[in-house]
Amino acid sequence: MTNETVLLAGVIGQPIVQSKSPILHGHWLKRYGINGHYIPMDVSSVNLPHVLNNLPKMGFRGVNITLPHKESVLDIADVISDRAALIGAANTLTFQSDGKLHADNTDGIGFISNLKQEAPGWDPKAGPALVLGAGGASRAIVAALLHEKVPEIILTNRTRARADALKAHFGGKIKVVDWTQAANHLDEATTLVNTTALGMTGKEDLKFNLDGLTPKTLVSDIVYSPLITPLLASAQERGCFTVDGLGMLLHQAVPGFERWFGRAPEVDAELRRAVLA
């Protein structure tokens, strides 16, 4: 009989059935022979404080947080990382040994790590980034691009007020342009990122004129269903290097897994295959 501790973590959201995180963490647990489990939990906003209070008593090391709780969980956390505070949302919670709940946001790290792995020649300082969308994912990506010293971010959103709010939050390096005018700025951009759900399976299409796109622009889409979105397919036809959204999901999971299970996991082709299957 062994006294080895069973390590526990999970993901909380509502709904949660669509989450690929259990497959992803399960793959790593099996690969590294770690005695642990990663459990999806469907939790309402009303029950969230109670659940987070009780999970450490049940042996949980931490949890990922997904919609609709990524912003509200900051009101529950005891310690908030600088980047989670800047973004205004958290996706990675750790139950510390001192009993405090630590909230972090690894979405931006996931986005940048994916770009650096898939497009090692990408130079963030080479020119402006054109960012489509001003929702929660956009906040994390804008913060990460600014951290990587992108000289300017041209931000556009179908509802301009949300983009203006992001500029007010992040400051001077952001230029907001109307959605209908954004395609006119393609020739300036060396990076183009879609942070919206447009183009995702079951959602409406991303209607964006790419006529001004040239091969100097790296094009990335955070949507990973389908893996090659219409945006990426069109960019490839124009000779652009493209990066799909699956890697962001995989890389954002790395810091949490290391904190909870004690091993820095690898993001590689085998993991991609496992999650896509």
PDB file of N, CA and C in Angstrom, residues 10-22 24-25 38-46 48 51-52 55 62-74 76 88-93 103-107 136-137 200 222 224 248-249 252-253 260:
ATOM      1  N   GLY A  10      -8.535  20.937 -11.824  1.00  0.00           N
ATOM      2  CA  GLY A  10      -9.713  20.842 -12.682  1.00  0.00           C
ATOM      3  C   GLY A  10      -9.982  22.148 -13.401  1.00  0.00           C
ATOM      4  N   VAL A  11     -11.152  22.180 -14.012  1.00  0.00           N
ATOM      5  CA  VAL A  11     -11.569  23.390 -14.723  1.00  0.00           C
ATOM      6  C   VAL A  11     -13.020  23.679 -14.370  1.00  0.00           C
ATOM      7  N   ILE A  12     -13.316  24.963 -14.120  1.00  0.00           N
ATOM      8  CA  ILE A  12     -14.650  25.394 -13.701  1.00  0.00           C
ATOM      9  C   ILE A  12     -15.220  26.368 -14.722  1.00  0.00           C
ATOM     10  N   GLY A  13     -16.439  26.117 -15.139  1.00  0.00           N
ATOM     11  CA  GLY A  13     -17.146  27.017 -16.046  1.00  0.00           C
ATOM     12  C   GLY A  13     -18.602  26.615 -16.107  1.00  0.00           C
ATOM     13  N   GLN A  14     -19.374  27.315 -16.925  1.00  0.00           N
ATOM     14  CA  GLN A  14     -20.774  26.944 -17.150  1.00  0.00           C
ATOM     15  C   GLN A  14     -21.234  27.504 -18.494  1.00  0.00           C
ATOM     16  N   PRO A  15     -21.384  26.652 -19.524  1.00  0.00           N
ATOM     17  CA  PRO A  15     -21.229  25.185 -19.508  1.00  0.00           C
ATOM     18  C   PRO A  15     -19.748  24.796 -19.500  1.00  0.00           C
ATOM     19  N   ILE A  16     -19.470  23.507 -19.275  1.00  0.00           N
ATOM     20  CA  ILE A  16     -18.088  23.034 -19.239  1.00  0.00           C
ATOM     21  C   ILE A  16     -17.873  21.840 -20.168  1.00  0.00           C
ATOM     22  N   VAL A  17     -18.956  21.301 -20.701  1.00  0.00           N
ATOM     23  CA  VAL A  17     -18.856  20.075 -21.500  1.00  0.00           C
ATOM     24  C   VAL A  17     -17.970  20.252 -22.731  1.00  0.00           C
ATOM     25  N   GLN A  18     -17.850  21.503 -23.220  1.00  0.00           N
ATOM     26  CA  GLN A  18     -17.085  21.755 -24.452  1.00  0.00           C
ATOM     27  C   GLN A  18     -15.583  21.876 -24.203  1.00  0.00           C
ATOM     28  N   SER A  19     -15.160  21.953 -22.941  1.00  0.00           N
ATOM     29  CA  SER A  19     -13.759  22.231 -22.631  1.00  0.00           C
ATOM     30  C   SER A  19     -12.834  21.096 -23.063  1.00  0.00           C
ATOM     31  N   LYS A  20     -11.738  21.473 -23.716  1.00  0.00           N
ATOM     32  CA  LYS A  20     -10.716  20.491 -24.102  1.00  0.00           C
ATOM     33  C   LYS A  20      -9.636  20.348 -23.025  1.00  0.00           C
ATOM     34  N   SER A  21      -9.722  21.146 -21.971  1.00  0.00           N
ATOM     35  CA  SER A  21      -8.690  21.112 -20.930  1.00  0.00           C
ATOM     36  C   SER A  21      -8.531  19.742 -20.267  1.00  0.00           C
ATOM     37  N   PRO A  22      -9.630  19.010 -19.987  1.00  0.00           N
ATOM     38  CA  PRO A  22      -9.437  17.683 -19.382  1.00  0.00           C
ATOM     39  C   PRO A  22      -8.643  16.717 -20.278  1.00  0.00           C
ATOM     40  N   LEU A  24      -6.380  17.626 -22.496  1.00  0.00           N
ATOM     41  CA  LEU A  24      -5.027  18.186 -22.524  1.00  0.00           C
ATOM     42  C   LEU A  24      -4.241  17.813 -21.264  1.00  0.00           C
ATOM     43  N   HIS A  25      -4.800  18.106 -20.104  1.00  0.00           N
ATOM     44  CA  HIS A  25      -4.117  17.795 -18.841  1.00  0.00           C
ATOM     45  C   HIS A  25      -4.044  16.280 -18.624  1.00  0.00           C
ATOM     46  N   TYR A  38      -7.594  15.502 -13.357  1.00  0.00           N
ATOM     47  CA  TYR A  38      -8.013  16.850 -13.749  1.00  0.00           C
ATOM     48  C   TYR A  38      -9.490  16.754 -14.128  1.00  0.00           C
ATOM     49  N   ILE A  39     -10.341  17.475 -13.375  1.00  0.00           N
ATOM     50  CA  ILE A  39     -11.775  17.221 -13.388  1.00  0.00           C
ATOM     51  C   ILE A  39     -12.566  18.436 -13.876  1.00  0.00           C
ATOM     52  N   PRO A  40     -13.445  18.259 -14.885  1.00  0.00           N
ATOM     53  CA  PRO A  40     -14.322  19.367 -15.304  1.00  0.00           C
ATOM     54  C   PRO A  40     -15.488  19.533 -14.331  1.00  0.00           C
ATOM     55  N   MET A  41     -15.795  20.785 -13.985  1.00  0.00           N
ATOM     56  CA  MET A  41     -16.854  21.069 -13.015  1.00  0.00           C
ATOM     57  C   MET A  41     -17.782  22.159 -13.531  1.00  0.00           C
ATOM     58  N   ASP A  42     -19.042  21.848 -13.657  1.00  0.00           N
ATOM     59  CA  ASP A  42     -20.066  22.809 -14.088  1.00  0.00           C
ATOM     60  C   ASP A  42     -20.579  23.519 -12.843  1.00  0.00           C
ATOM     61  N   VAL A  43     -20.190  24.794 -12.676  1.00  0.00           N
ATOM     62  CA  VAL A  43     -20.489  25.543 -11.453  1.00  0.00           C
ATOM     63  C   VAL A  43     -21.127  26.877 -11.814  1.00  0.00           C
ATOM     64  N   SER A  44     -22.231  27.206 -11.143  1.00  0.00           N
ATOM     65  CA  SER A  44     -22.920  28.476 -11.393  1.00  0.00           C
ATOM     66  C   SER A  44     -22.201  29.616 -10.678  1.00  0.00           C
ATOM     67  N   SER A  45     -22.490  30.834 -11.095  1.00  0.00           N
ATOM     68  CA  SER A  45     -21.897  32.020 -10.454  1.00  0.00           C
ATOM     69  C   SER A  45     -22.261  32.093  -8.978  1.00  0.00           C
ATOM     70  N   VAL A  46     -23.485  31.700  -8.662  1.00  0.00           N
ATOM     71  CA  VAL A  46     -23.953  31.741  -7.267  1.00  0.00           C
ATOM     72  C   VAL A  46     -23.124  30.806  -6.391  1.00  0.00           C
ATOM     73  N   LEU A  48     -20.026  29.617  -7.052  1.00  0.00           N
ATOM     74  CA  LEU A  48     -18.583  29.679  -7.252  1.00  0.00           C
ATOM     75  C   LEU A  48     -17.785  29.968  -5.970  1.00  0.00           C
ATOM     76  N   VAL A  51     -17.738  26.833  -3.777  1.00  0.00           N
ATOM     77  CA  VAL A  51     -16.942  25.759  -4.379  1.00  0.00           C
ATOM     78  C   VAL A  51     -15.450  26.040  -4.205  1.00  0.00           C
ATOM     79  N   LEU A  52     -15.013  27.265  -4.515  1.00  0.00           N
ATOM     80  CA  LEU A  52     -13.593  27.599  -4.410  1.00  0.00           C
ATOM     81  C   LEU A  52     -13.105  27.550  -2.961  1.00  0.00           C
ATOM     82  N   LEU A  55     -12.800  23.445  -2.354  1.00  0.00           N
ATOM     83  CA  LEU A  55     -11.909  22.584  -3.146  1.00  0.00           C
ATOM     84  C   LEU A  55     -10.570  22.287  -2.457  1.00  0.00           C
ATOM     85  N   GLY A  62      -5.399  23.408  -7.486  1.00  0.00           N
ATOM     86  CA  GLY A  62      -5.805  24.589  -8.235  1.00  0.00           C
ATOM     87  C   GLY A  62      -6.779  24.225  -9.334  1.00  0.00           C
ATOM     88  N   VAL A  63      -7.275  25.253 -10.034  1.00  0.00           N
ATOM     89  CA  VAL A  63      -8.228  25.041 -11.132  1.00  0.00           C
ATOM     90  C   VAL A  63      -8.031  26.089 -12.214  1.00  0.00           C
ATOM     91  N   ASN A  64      -8.382  25.700 -13.434  1.00  0.00           N
ATOM     92  CA  ASN A  64      -8.575  26.683 -14.494  1.00  0.00           C
ATOM     93  C   ASN A  64      -9.987  27.229 -14.389  1.00  0.00           C
ATOM     94  N   ILE A  65     -10.144  28.478 -14.811  1.00  0.00           N
ATOM     95  CA  ILE A  65     -11.441  29.142 -14.802  1.00  0.00           C
ATOM     96  C   ILE A  65     -11.767  29.564 -16.230  1.00  0.00           C
ATOM     97  N   THR A  66     -12.955  29.230 -16.684  1.00  0.00           N
ATOM     98  CA  THR A  66     -13.378  29.663 -18.006  1.00  0.00           C
ATOM     99  C   THR A  66     -14.714  30.393 -17.894  1.00  0.00           C
ATOM    100  N   LEU A  67     -15.312  30.704 -19.036  1.00  0.00           N
ATOM    101  CA  LEU A  67     -16.546  31.492 -19.050  1.00  0.00           C
ATOM    102  C   LEU A  67     -17.634  30.806 -18.238  1.00  0.00           C
ATOM    103  N   PRO A  68     -18.441  31.576 -17.497  1.00  0.00           N
ATOM    104  CA  PRO A  68     -18.528  33.045 -17.444  1.00  0.00           C
ATOM    105  C   PRO A  68     -17.821  33.667 -16.238  1.00  0.00           C
ATOM    106  N   HIS A  69     -16.847  32.964 -15.648  1.00  0.00           N
ATOM    107  CA  HIS A  69     -16.314  33.354 -14.330  1.00  0.00           C
ATOM    108  C   HIS A  69     -14.969  34.079 -14.350  1.00  0.00           C
ATOM    109  N   LYS A  70     -14.389  34.326 -15.532  1.00  0.00           N
ATOM    110  CA  LYS A  70     -12.998  34.783 -15.579  1.00  0.00           C
ATOM    111  C   LYS A  70     -12.803  36.178 -14.968  1.00  0.00           C
ATOM    112  N   GLU A  71     -13.839  37.014 -15.028  1.00  0.00           N
ATOM    113  CA  GLU A  71     -13.729  38.359 -14.447  1.00  0.00           C
ATOM    114  C   GLU A  71     -14.183  38.370 -12.986  1.00  0.00           C
ATOM    115  N   SER A  72     -15.302  37.722 -12.722  1.00  0.00           N
ATOM    116  CA  SER A  72     -15.867  37.765 -11.364  1.00  0.00           C
ATOM    117  C   SER A  72     -14.980  37.065 -10.340  1.00  0.00           C
ATOM    118  N   VAL A  73     -14.143  36.127 -10.779  1.00  0.00           N
ATOM    119  CA  VAL A  73     -13.316  35.386  -9.824  1.00  0.00           C
ATOM    120  C   VAL A  73     -12.272  36.285  -9.162  1.00  0.00           C
ATOM    121  N   LEU A  74     -11.964  37.430  -9.787  1.00  0.00           N
ATOM    122  CA  LEU A  74     -11.008  38.356  -9.178  1.00  0.00           C
ATOM    123  C   LEU A  74     -11.549  38.937  -7.862  1.00  0.00           C
ATOM    124  N   ILE A  76     -13.067  37.212  -5.694  1.00  0.00           N
ATOM    125  CA  ILE A  76     -12.966  36.138  -4.694  1.00  0.00           C
ATOM    126  C   ILE A  76     -11.511  35.888  -4.306  1.00  0.00           C
ATOM    127  N   GLY A  88      -7.792  42.229 -16.176  1.00  0.00           N
ATOM    128  CA  GLY A  88      -9.116  42.278 -15.554  1.00  0.00           C
ATOM    129  C   GLY A  88      -9.837  40.942 -15.581  1.00  0.00           C
ATOM    130  N   ALA A  89      -9.057  39.863 -15.679  1.00  0.00           N
ATOM    131  CA  ALA A  89      -9.641  38.513 -15.718  1.00  0.00           C
ATOM    132  C   ALA A  89      -8.576  37.507 -15.311  1.00  0.00           C
ATOM    133  N   ALA A  90      -9.016  36.344 -14.846  1.00  0.00           N
ATOM    134  CA  ALA A  90      -8.097  35.266 -14.470  1.00  0.00           C
ATOM    135  C   ALA A  90      -8.561  33.961 -15.106  1.00  0.00           C
ATOM    136  N   ASN A  91      -7.595  33.094 -15.415  1.00  0.00           N
ATOM    137  CA  ASN A  91      -7.944  31.776 -15.948  1.00  0.00           C
ATOM    138  C   ASN A  91      -7.246  30.646 -15.200  1.00  0.00           C
ATOM    139  N   THR A  92      -6.343  31.003 -14.262  1.00  0.00           N
ATOM    140  CA  THR A  92      -5.551  29.993 -13.562  1.00  0.00           C
ATOM    141  C   THR A  92      -5.517  30.331 -12.076  1.00  0.00           C
ATOM    142  N   LEU A  93      -6.121  29.472 -11.259  1.00  0.00           N
ATOM    143  CA  LEU A  93      -6.165  29.676  -9.809  1.00  0.00           C
ATOM    144  C   LEU A  93      -5.319  28.623  -9.115  1.00  0.00           C
ATOM    145  N   ALA A 103      -4.745  34.181  -8.078  1.00  0.00           N
ATOM    146  CA  ALA A 103      -5.351  34.248  -9.410  1.00  0.00           C
ATOM    147  C   ALA A 103      -4.342  34.796 -10.408  1.00  0.00           C
ATOM    148  N   ASP A 104      -4.250  34.133 -11.567  1.00  0.00           N
ATOM    149  CA  ASP A 104      -3.316  34.549 -12.609  1.00  0.00           C
ATOM    150  C   ASP A 104      -4.039  34.471 -13.954  1.00  0.00           C
ATOM    151  N   ASN A 105      -3.466  35.132 -14.959  1.00  0.00           N
ATOM    152  CA  ASN A 105      -3.994  35.027 -16.320  1.00  0.00           C
ATOM    153  C   ASN A 105      -2.850  34.612 -17.232  1.00  0.00           C
ATOM    154  N   THR A 106      -2.985  33.439 -17.856  1.00  0.00           N
ATOM    155  CA  THR A 106      -1.931  32.901 -18.723  1.00  0.00           C
ATOM    156  C   THR A 106      -2.334  32.919 -20.196  1.00  0.00           C
ATOM    157  N   ASP A 107      -3.461  33.561 -20.524  1.00  0.00           N
ATOM    158  CA  ASP A 107      -3.916  33.608 -21.922  1.00  0.00           C
ATOM    159  C   ASP A 107      -2.898  34.316 -22.818  1.00  0.00           C
ATOM    160  N   GLY A 136     -12.729  39.834 -23.952  1.00  0.00           N
ATOM    161  CA  GLY A 136     -11.796  39.350 -22.926  1.00  0.00           C
ATOM    162  C   GLY A 136     -10.502  38.813 -23.501  1.00  0.00           C
ATOM    163  N   ALA A 137     -10.591  38.029 -24.581  1.00  0.00           N
ATOM    164  CA  ALA A 137      -9.375  37.480 -25.195  1.00  0.00           C
ATOM    165  C   ALA A 137      -8.508  38.604 -25.746  1.00  0.00           C
ATOM    166  N   MET A 200     -15.776  30.900 -36.166  1.00  0.00           N
ATOM    167  CA  MET A 200     -15.832  29.643 -35.425  1.00  0.00           C
ATOM    168  C   MET A 200     -17.010  28.806 -35.919  1.00  0.00           C
ATOM    169  N   ILE A 222      -7.389  33.116 -33.004  1.00  0.00           N
ATOM    170  CA  ILE A 222      -7.489  32.354 -31.753  1.00  0.00           C
ATOM    171  C   ILE A 222      -8.552  31.261 -31.844  1.00  0.00           C
ATOM    172  N   TYR A 224     -10.004  27.803 -32.952  1.00  0.00           N
ATOM    173  CA  TYR A 224      -9.357  26.543 -33.367  1.00  0.00           C
ATOM    174  C   TYR A 224     -10.364  25.484 -33.813  1.00  0.00           C
ATOM    175  N   MET A 248      -2.462  28.283 -28.678  1.00  0.00           N
ATOM    176  CA  MET A 248      -2.701  29.203 -27.555  1.00  0.00           C
ATOM    177  C   MET A 248      -3.362  28.456 -26.402  1.00  0.00           C
ATOM    178  N   LEU A 249      -4.348  27.608 -26.728  1.00  0.00           N
ATOM    179  CA  LEU A 249      -5.013  26.796 -25.705  1.00  0.00           C
ATOM    180  C   LEU A 249      -4.006  25.887 -24.998  1.00  0.00           C
ATOM    181  N   GLN A 252      -1.335  28.047 -22.883  1.00  0.00           N
ATOM    182  CA  GLN A 252      -1.842  28.727 -21.682  1.00  0.00           C
ATOM    183  C   GLN A 252      -1.997  27.756 -20.516  1.00  0.00           C
ATOM    184  N   ALA A 253      -2.040  26.458 -20.829  1.00  0.00           N
ATOM    185  CA  ALA A 253      -2.223  25.442 -19.785  1.00  0.00           C
ATOM    186  C   ALA A 253      -0.926  25.078 -19.072  1.00  0.00           C
ATOM    187  N   TRP A 260       0.508  22.892 -10.302  1.00  0.00           N
ATOM    188  CA  TRP A 260      -0.329  21.920  -9.592  1.00  0.00           C
ATOM    189  C   TRP A 260       0.269  20.516  -9.539  1.00  0.00           C
TER     190      TRP A 260
END
